[in-house]
Tab-separated table of C-alpha atoms and ligand atoms in Angstrom:
chain	number	residue	atom	x	y	z
F	152	MET	CA	21.150	-14.380	8.064
F	153	THR	CA	20.400	-11.521	10.666
F	154	ARG	CA	18.634	-8.406	9.038
F	155	THR	CA	19.711	-4.658	9.510
F	156	VAL	CA	17.195	-2.504	10.471
F	157	TYR	CA	17.157	1.166	11.304
F	158	VAL	CA	16.020	2.443	14.455
F	159	ASN	CA	15.901	6.102	15.658
F	160	GLY	CA	19.651	6.680	13.429
F	161	ASP	CA	21.331	3.493	14.251
F	162	TYR	CA	21.780	0.430	12.120
F	163	LEU	CA	21.326	-2.470	14.075
F	164	PRO	CA	20.693	-6.187	13.838
F	165	GLU	CA	17.343	-7.251	14.005
F	166	ASP	CA	17.281	-9.151	17.518
F	167	GLU	CA	18.820	-5.482	19.443
F	168	ALA	CA	16.692	-3.300	18.007
F	169	LYS	CA	14.428	-2.301	20.438
F	170	VAL	CA	11.168	0.263	20.853
F	171	SER	CA	9.590	1.424	24.242
F	172	VAL	CA	6.731	-0.438	25.769
F	173	PHE	CA	5.101	3.549	26.277
F	174	ASP	CA	5.448	3.950	22.704
F	175	ARG	CA	2.366	5.397	20.817
F	176	GLY	CA	2.781	3.257	18.193
F	177	PHE	CA	2.271	0.455	20.491
F	178	LEU	CA	-0.478	1.929	22.763
F	179	PHE	CA	-2.202	4.151	20.563
F	180	ALA	CA	-1.602	2.904	16.719
F	181	ASP	CA	-0.006	6.611	16.619
F	182	ALA	CA	1.996	5.804	13.867
F	183	VAL	CA	2.058	5.943	10.282
F	184	TYR	CA	3.873	3.778	7.420
F	185	GLU	CA	5.044	3.337	4.033
F	186	VAL	CA	5.846	0.300	1.976
F	187	THR	CA	8.282	0.968	-0.919
F	188	SER	CA	9.434	-2.306	-3.654
F	189	VAL	CA	12.709	-2.748	-4.590
F	190	LEU	CA	13.397	-4.258	-8.089
F	191	GLY	CA	17.054	-4.971	-9.250
F	192	GLY	CA	18.361	-3.519	-6.049
F	193	LYS	CA	16.443	0.054	-6.861
F	194	LEU	CA	13.672	1.886	-5.158
F	195	ILE	CA	10.453	1.943	-6.755
F	196	ASP	CA	8.663	5.440	-6.870
F	197	PHE	CA	10.216	6.630	-3.521
F	198	ASP	CA	9.345	10.060	-4.180
F	199	GLY	CA	5.373	9.038	-4.478
F	200	HIS	CA	5.862	7.332	-1.020
F	201	ALA	CA	7.940	10.285	0.359
F	202	THR	CA	5.226	12.702	-0.507
F	203	ARG	CA	2.601	10.542	1.200
F	204	LEU	CA	4.912	10.069	4.367
F	205	ALA	CA	4.933	13.677	4.688
F	206	ARG	CA	1.128	14.364	4.054
F	207	SER	CA	0.323	11.280	6.427
F	208	LEU	CA	2.441	13.017	9.174
F	209	SER	CA	1.501	16.606	8.738
F	210	GLU	CA	-2.506	15.093	8.722
F	211	LEU	CA	-1.828	13.757	11.862
F	212	ASP	CA	-0.158	16.919	13.309
F	213	MET	CA	3.090	14.775	13.980
F	214	PRO	CA	6.661	16.290	13.608
F	215	ASN	CA	8.699	14.392	10.469
F	216	PRO	CA	11.887	13.222	11.953
F	217	ILE	CA	13.915	13.136	8.789
F	218	ALA	CA	14.329	14.709	6.022
F	219	LYS	CA	13.755	13.104	2.626
F	220	GLU	CA	17.244	12.955	1.138
F	221	ASP	CA	18.342	11.493	4.536
F	222	LEU	CA	15.525	8.919	3.876
F	223	LEU	CA	16.399	8.126	0.653
F	224	GLU	CA	19.839	7.344	1.587
F	225	VAL	CA	18.661	5.309	4.868
F	226	HIS	CA	16.505	3.264	2.080
F	227	ARG	CA	19.664	2.539	0.104
F	228	GLU	CA	21.764	2.013	3.046
F	229	LEU	CA	18.961	-0.829	4.069
F	230	VAL	CA	19.234	-2.104	0.533
F	231	ARG	CA	22.899	-2.452	0.819
F	232	ALA	CA	23.338	-4.016	3.963
F	233	ASN	CA	20.689	-6.451	3.035
F	234	GLY	CA	22.064	-7.548	-0.343
F	235	ILE	CA	18.016	-6.948	-1.233
F	236	GLU	CA	17.919	-7.311	-5.070
F	237	ASP	CA	13.690	-7.735	-5.029
F	238	GLY	CA	11.855	-6.719	-1.999
F	239	LEU	CA	10.116	-4.515	0.200
F	240	ILE	CA	11.409	-1.846	2.617
F	241	TYR	CA	8.741	-1.038	5.391
F	242	LEU	CA	8.968	2.269	7.119
F	243	GLN	CA	6.813	3.146	10.280
F	244	ILE	CA	7.217	6.517	12.005
F	245	THR	CA	5.466	6.898	15.568
F	246	ARG	CA	4.705	9.918	17.749
F	247	GLY	CA	6.838	7.965	20.124
F	248	ALA	CA	7.078	6.845	23.720
F	249	ALA	CA	5.538	9.503	26.437
F	250	ASP	CA	3.208	8.478	29.457
F	251	ARG	CA	0.169	6.824	28.474
F	252	ASP	CA	-2.329	9.618	27.937
F	253	PHE	CA	-4.735	9.997	25.098
F	254	ALA	CA	-3.510	13.269	24.264
F	255	PHE	CA	-1.067	13.764	22.508
F	256	PRO	CA	2.606	14.404	24.046
F	257	GLU	CA	3.292	18.369	24.039
F	258	ASP	CA	6.824	17.712	22.877
F	259	PRO	CA	6.773	14.311	20.742
F	260	LYS	CA	10.050	12.693	19.957
F	261	PRO	CA	9.059	10.052	17.210
F	262	THR	CA	10.163	7.113	16.585
F	263	ILE	CA	11.531	5.864	13.475
F	264	VAL	CA	12.026	2.319	12.172
F	265	LEU	CA	12.980	0.962	8.723
F	266	PHE	CA	13.326	-2.909	7.579
F	267	THR	CA	13.723	-4.627	4.995
F	268	GLN	CA	12.104	-7.869	3.493
F	269	SER	CA	13.834	-9.973	0.827
F	270	LYS	CA	11.344	-11.354	-1.821
F	271	PRO	CA	13.178	-12.543	-4.622
F	272	GLY	CA	11.183	-12.631	-7.610
F	273	LEU	CA	8.760	-9.923	-6.750
F	274	ALA	CA	7.733	-9.024	-10.323
F	275	ASP	CA	7.195	-12.348	-11.403
F	276	ASN	CA	4.635	-13.531	-9.000
F	277	PRO	CA	3.069	-16.726	-10.880
F	278	MET	CA	-0.401	-15.403	-9.499
F	279	ALA	CA	-0.406	-12.567	-12.494
F	280	SER	CA	-0.704	-15.275	-15.007
F	281	THR	CA	-3.425	-17.329	-12.886
F	282	GLY	CA	-4.942	-14.435	-11.231
F	283	MET	CA	-6.701	-13.452	-7.876
F	284	LYS	CA	-10.224	-14.586	-5.953
F	285	VAL	CA	-12.049	-11.992	-3.801
F	286	ILE	CA	-14.414	-12.061	-1.652
F	287	SER	CA	-16.659	-8.912	-0.653
F	288	ILE	CA	-16.930	-7.906	3.262
F	289	GLU	CA	-18.364	-4.913	5.014
F	290	ASP	CA	-15.769	-2.103	5.628
F	291	GLN	CA	-15.601	-1.361	9.388
F	292	ARG	CA	-12.488	0.935	9.185
F	293	TRP	CA	-12.426	4.169	10.318
F	294	GLY	CA	-12.793	7.444	8.149
F	295	ARG	CA	-9.478	8.692	7.443
F	296	ARG	CA	-8.218	5.897	5.099
F	297	ASP	CA	-6.342	8.074	3.481
F	298	ILE	CA	-3.611	8.390	5.964
F	299	LYS	CA	-1.605	5.713	6.116
F	300	THR	CA	-1.736	4.330	9.817
F	301	VAL	CA	-0.774	1.151	11.235
F	302	GLN	CA	-4.402	0.740	12.323
F	303	LEU	CA	-4.396	-2.631	10.318
F	304	LEU	CA	-6.519	-4.748	12.556
F	305	TYR	CA	-9.981	-4.940	10.281
F	306	PRO	CA	-7.807	-5.279	7.085
F	307	SER	CA	-6.079	-8.058	8.853
F	308	MET	CA	-9.109	-9.949	9.675
F	309	GLY	CA	-10.227	-9.226	6.300
F	310	LYS	CA	-7.849	-11.214	4.897
F	311	MET	CA	-8.599	-13.997	7.515
F	312	MET	CA	-12.180	-14.329	6.440
F	313	ALA	CA	-10.918	-14.330	2.409
F	314	LYS	CA	-8.365	-16.981	3.805
F	315	ALA	CA	-11.663	-19.309	5.206
F	316	ALA	CA	-13.707	-18.513	2.198
F	317	GLY	CA	-10.653	-20.263	0.208
F	318	ALA	CA	-9.741	-16.611	-1.671
F	319	HIS	CA	-7.129	-14.870	-1.566
F	320	ASP	CA	-8.200	-10.924	-0.495
F	321	ALA	CA	-11.055	-9.357	-0.109
F	322	TRP	CA	-12.621	-6.153	-1.275
F	323	MET	CA	-14.409	-3.964	0.946
F	324	VAL	CA	-17.908	-2.122	0.548
F	325	GLU	CA	-19.136	0.857	1.947
F	326	ASP	CA	-22.705	2.072	1.378
F	327	GLY	CA	-23.505	-0.659	-1.660
F	328	GLU	CA	-20.387	0.552	-2.918
F	329	VAL	CA	-16.569	-1.153	-3.207
F	330	THR	CA	-13.748	1.119	-1.511
F	331	GLU	CA	-10.472	-0.840	-2.032
F	332	GLY	CA	-9.105	-3.970	-0.869
F	333	THR	CA	-7.189	-4.694	2.004
F	334	SER	CA	-4.075	-3.648	1.437
F	335	ASN	CA	-4.955	-2.486	-2.169
F	336	ASN	CA	-6.655	-0.554	-4.441
F	337	ALA	CA	-9.549	-2.136	-6.423
F	338	TYR	CA	-10.448	-1.456	-10.157
F	339	ILE	CA	-12.539	-3.305	-13.203
F	340	VAL	CA	-12.671	-2.894	-16.804
F	341	LYS	CA	-15.470	-2.490	-18.903
F	342	ASN	CA	-15.675	-2.163	-22.602
F	343	GLY	CA	-12.144	-1.037	-22.277
F	344	ARG	CA	-12.524	1.646	-19.649
F	345	ILE	CA	-10.909	1.426	-16.641
F	346	ILE	CA	-13.337	2.167	-13.474
F	347	THR	CA	-11.521	3.133	-10.088
F	348	ARG	CA	-13.361	4.808	-6.991
F	349	HIS	CA	-12.394	8.431	-7.068
F	350	LEU	CA	-9.898	9.723	-4.361
F	351	GLY	CA	-11.377	10.589	-0.805
F	352	HIS	CA	-11.230	9.704	2.772
F	353	GLU	CA	-12.685	6.627	1.914
F	354	ILE	CA	-9.376	5.398	0.377
F	355	LEU	CA	-5.850	5.437	0.607
F	356	HIS	CA	-4.444	7.177	-2.067
F	357	GLY	CA	-2.368	4.834	-3.478
F	358	ILE	CA	0.986	5.212	-5.034
F	359	THR	CA	0.769	2.751	-7.566
F	360	ARG	CA	-2.880	3.683	-8.241
F	361	LYS	CA	-1.607	6.903	-9.252
F	362	ALA	CA	1.432	6.054	-11.646
F	363	VAL	CA	-1.235	3.165	-13.307
F	364	LEU	CA	-3.539	6.003	-14.142
F	365	ARG	CA	-1.219	7.738	-15.595
F	366	PHE	CA	0.512	5.316	-17.482
F	367	ALA	CA	-3.068	4.140	-18.576
F	368	ARG	CA	-4.159	7.782	-19.650
F	369	GLU	CA	-0.857	8.375	-21.458
F	370	ALA	CA	-1.360	4.895	-23.513
F	371	GLN	CA	-4.784	6.414	-24.438
F	372	MET	CA	-6.811	3.814	-22.201
F	373	GLU	CA	-9.954	5.595	-20.863
F	374	VAL	CA	-10.190	5.753	-16.783
F	375	GLU	CA	-13.180	6.648	-14.890
F	376	GLU	CA	-12.601	7.458	-11.141
F	377	ARG	CA	-15.915	6.463	-9.689
F	378	PRO	CA	-17.518	4.010	-7.336
F	379	PHE	CA	-18.458	0.577	-8.253
F	380	THR	CA	-20.533	-2.055	-7.011
F	381	ILE	CA	-20.050	-5.668	-6.421
F	382	GLU	CA	-22.570	-6.530	-8.651
F	383	GLU	CA	-21.249	-4.221	-11.610
F	384	ALA	CA	-17.522	-5.819	-10.956
F	385	GLN	CA	-19.206	-9.356	-11.393
F	386	GLU	CA	-20.639	-8.093	-15.077
F	387	ALA	CA	-17.026	-6.346	-15.362
F	388	ASP	CA	-14.471	-7.682	-18.751
F	389	GLU	CA	-11.254	-7.569	-16.149
F	390	ALA	CA	-10.767	-7.110	-12.802
F	391	PHE	CA	-7.522	-5.899	-10.724
F	392	ILE	CA	-5.831	-4.520	-7.315
F	393	THR	CA	-2.793	-2.714	-7.683
F	394	SER	CA	-0.449	-2.343	-4.643
F	395	ALA	CA	3.538	-1.358	-4.051
F	396	SER	CA	3.829	-5.131	-3.469
F	397	SER	CA	1.867	-6.755	-6.061
F	398	PHE	CA	2.107	-4.196	-8.610
F	399	VAL	CA	-0.719	-4.097	-11.050
F	400	MET	CA	-2.520	-7.985	-10.240
F	401	PRO	CA	-5.679	-9.579	-12.273
F	402	VAL	CA	-8.789	-10.883	-9.898
F	403	VAL	CA	-10.321	-13.531	-11.838
F	404	GLU	CA	-13.210	-14.010	-9.519
F	405	ILE	CA	-15.445	-12.117	-6.906
F	406	ASP	CA	-17.917	-13.781	-4.615
F	407	GLY	CA	-17.390	-17.129	-6.320
F	408	LYS	CA	-18.169	-15.585	-9.808
F	409	ALA	CA	-15.578	-15.766	-12.518
F	410	ILE	CA	-14.827	-12.334	-14.219
F	411	GLY	CA	-15.253	-12.217	-17.746
F	412	THR	CA	-13.537	-15.197	-18.951
F	413	GLY	CA	-12.412	-16.638	-15.634
F	414	LYS	CA	-8.653	-16.043	-16.814
F	415	PRO	CA	-6.540	-12.540	-16.622
F	416	GLY	CA	-7.577	-10.559	-19.129
F	417	ARG	CA	-5.439	-8.446	-21.997
F	418	THR	CA	-6.326	-4.968	-20.313
F	419	VAL	CA	-5.004	-5.825	-17.299
F	420	ALA	CA	-1.441	-7.633	-18.558
F	421	ARG	CA	-1.096	-4.761	-20.746
F	422	LEU	CA	-0.929	-2.060	-17.593
F	423	ARG	CA	1.262	-4.430	-15.380
F	424	GLU	CA	3.369	-4.563	-18.153
F	425	ILE	CA	3.802	-0.655	-18.447
F	426	TYR	CA	3.780	-0.411	-14.720
F	427	LEU	CA	6.460	-2.610	-14.383
F	428	ASP	CA	8.515	-1.142	-17.324
F	429	GLU	CA	8.314	2.426	-16.374
F	430	SER	CA	8.618	2.094	-12.929
F	431	ARG	CA	11.950	0.363	-13.306
F	432	LYS	CA	13.149	3.011	-15.759
F	433	THR	CA	12.683	5.606	-12.878
F	434	ALA	CA	13.520	3.429	-10.123
F	435	VAL	CA	16.217	4.975	-7.464
C	74	LIG	N1	-4.995	0.511	0.097
C	74	LIG	C1	-5.016	0.302	1.194
C	74	LIG	C2	-6.048	-0.359	2.265
C	74	LIG	C3	-3.380	-0.346	1.065
C	74	LIG	O1	-3.072	-0.832	2.473
C	74	LIG	C4	-2.346	-0.516	-0.023
C	74	LIG	C5	-1.451	-0.648	0.570
C	74	LIG	N2	-0.966	-0.074	1.460
C	74	LIG	C6	-2.912	0.173	-1.046
C	74	LIG	C7	-4.472	0.585	-1.153
C	74	LIG	C8	-1.841	0.435	-1.892
C	74	LIG	O2	-1.039	1.553	-2.137
C	74	LIG	P1	0.064	1.557	-2.982
C	74	LIG	O3	0.076	1.461	-4.294
C	74	LIG	O4	0.766	3.135	-2.324
C	74	LIG	O5	1.195	0.819	-1.943
């Protein structure tokens, strides 16, 4: 089936959707993005993603080409047009096409693109019961990882390094401390306490992270926002990641060493259940 995608105000068949070769997203990675999950035909935490999008744009001095209500309508229309029950909506905004120059154009005309990815059974990923294996790699990304830009080459390379090592993903390490996964936030659990790196320029401020930490605190679980090392993670009782596409996913091995029992633990299973239940309730 040909997907219907959204480009600058138009809904088009995917093979008719085009962006200029002069687009700054293409030439300079001068672009930001968001990925919102869809469960049961409804958007999970749309508000969180729209708020982070506005912040990313503002940090880069890029005009926001679309109002929040209109953005919600585009998301909903794409879900409808593509018959998405479970899946993802990808959104990208670039500074638009301009003659190639490092300086930002004075009167930018942003490009906005959205498309869907159908993922039937997104919330029933069997990995939730088997767990993931991760390796550690040096974090070689730029210094403003809190802005959700499309500079994803190093995370892409990290996934390939993980694949080559027979693992599912990589956790990145800077100055001896874990920053985050290639496309997710990283956590450990020790003596019932959930530990994850504090917010700053070093990591993306995950929308799923925010919700999961809130639900954890509401459920009287202890949360500590501070850096941890790979060695501490290997000695933890449980480990996990969060992201809009994986929700809460257990990690059972780091650099070949089993975490806890080597099987997904109860804290992670509980957090995943709470997150999915609560997010479905407020889905739009
Ligand atoms: N960190 C990085 C580097 C990511 O790419 C992502 C997902 N895009 C996340 C964390 C998780 O963020 P979210 O929960 O908003 O999907």
